[in-house]
GROMACS .gro file of C-alpha atoms in nm:
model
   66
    1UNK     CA    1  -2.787  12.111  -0.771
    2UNK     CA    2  -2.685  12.452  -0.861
    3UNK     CA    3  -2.477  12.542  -1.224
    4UNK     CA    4  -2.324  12.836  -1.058
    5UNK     CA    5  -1.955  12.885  -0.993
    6UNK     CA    6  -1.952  13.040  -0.659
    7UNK     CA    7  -2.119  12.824  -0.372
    8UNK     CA    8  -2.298  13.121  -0.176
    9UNK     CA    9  -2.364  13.359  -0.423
   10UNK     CA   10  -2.463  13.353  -0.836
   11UNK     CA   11  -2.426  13.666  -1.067
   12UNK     CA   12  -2.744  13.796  -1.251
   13UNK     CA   13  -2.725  13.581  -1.561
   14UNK     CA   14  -2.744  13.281  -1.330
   15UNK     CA   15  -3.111  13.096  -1.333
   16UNK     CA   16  -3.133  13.091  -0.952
   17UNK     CA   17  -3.064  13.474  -0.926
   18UNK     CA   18  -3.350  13.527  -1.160
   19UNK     CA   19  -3.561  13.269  -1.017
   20UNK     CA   20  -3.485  13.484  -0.691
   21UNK     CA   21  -3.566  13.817  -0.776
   22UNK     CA   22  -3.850  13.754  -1.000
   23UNK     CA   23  -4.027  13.556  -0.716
   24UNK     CA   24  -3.992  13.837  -0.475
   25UNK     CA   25  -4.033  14.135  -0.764
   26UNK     CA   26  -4.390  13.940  -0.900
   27UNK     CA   27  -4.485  13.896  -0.487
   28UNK     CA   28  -4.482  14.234  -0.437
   29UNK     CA   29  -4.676  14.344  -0.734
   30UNK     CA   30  -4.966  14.095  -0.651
   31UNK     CA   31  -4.918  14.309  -0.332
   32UNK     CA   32  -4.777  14.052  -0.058
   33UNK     CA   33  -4.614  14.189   0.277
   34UNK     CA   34  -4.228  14.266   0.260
   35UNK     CA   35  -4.179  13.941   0.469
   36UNK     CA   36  -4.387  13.720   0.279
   37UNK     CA   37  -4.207  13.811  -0.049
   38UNK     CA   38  -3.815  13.756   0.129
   39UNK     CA   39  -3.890  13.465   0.301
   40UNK     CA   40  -4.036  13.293  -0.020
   41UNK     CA   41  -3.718  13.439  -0.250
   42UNK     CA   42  -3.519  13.267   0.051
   43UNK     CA   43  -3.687  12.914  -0.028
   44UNK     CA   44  -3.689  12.922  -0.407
   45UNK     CA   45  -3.226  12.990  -0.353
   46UNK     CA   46  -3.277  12.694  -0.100
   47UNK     CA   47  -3.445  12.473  -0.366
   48UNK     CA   48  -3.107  12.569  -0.622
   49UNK     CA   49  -2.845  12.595  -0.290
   50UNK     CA   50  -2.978  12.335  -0.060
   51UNK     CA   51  -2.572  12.304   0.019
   52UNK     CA   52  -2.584  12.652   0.178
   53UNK     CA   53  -2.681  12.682   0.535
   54UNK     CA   54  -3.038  12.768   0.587
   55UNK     CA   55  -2.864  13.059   0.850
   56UNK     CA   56  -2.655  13.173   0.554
   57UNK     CA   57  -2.931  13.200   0.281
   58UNK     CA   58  -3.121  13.499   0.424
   59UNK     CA   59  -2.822  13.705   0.383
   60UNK     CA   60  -2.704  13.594   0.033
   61UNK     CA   61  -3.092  13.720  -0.031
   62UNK     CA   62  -3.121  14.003   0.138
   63UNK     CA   63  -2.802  14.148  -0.048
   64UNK     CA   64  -2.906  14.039  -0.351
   65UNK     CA   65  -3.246  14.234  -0.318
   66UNK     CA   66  -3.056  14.601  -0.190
   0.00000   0.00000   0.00000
């Protein structure tokens, strides 16, 4: 389950953040498509938010990556 304090969102010193952005940061330089790379950043914060709706968790990424 997640360590973070806030259910639908976790600050940059949080493992899932960084588990996040390095997924889709690493996917791009191995030079994966845009989509590829968001929708696997979306399942790695699924595997550490599974209580967050799976409509929800796209959003939560895609601000996280702007």
């Amino acid at each position: 389950m997640s360590s973070c304090d806030d259910k639908f969102g976790c600050g940059p010193t949080d493992t899932c953040y960084r588990a996040v952005v390095n997924t889709y940061t690493k996917m791009k330089m191995l030079g994966q498509r845009d989509e590829i790379c968001f929708n696997s950043a979306v399942k790695v914060y699924q595997h550490h938010h599974p209580e967050v709706p799976s409509t929800r968790a796209p959003y939560v990424i895609a601000d996280w990556l702007d």
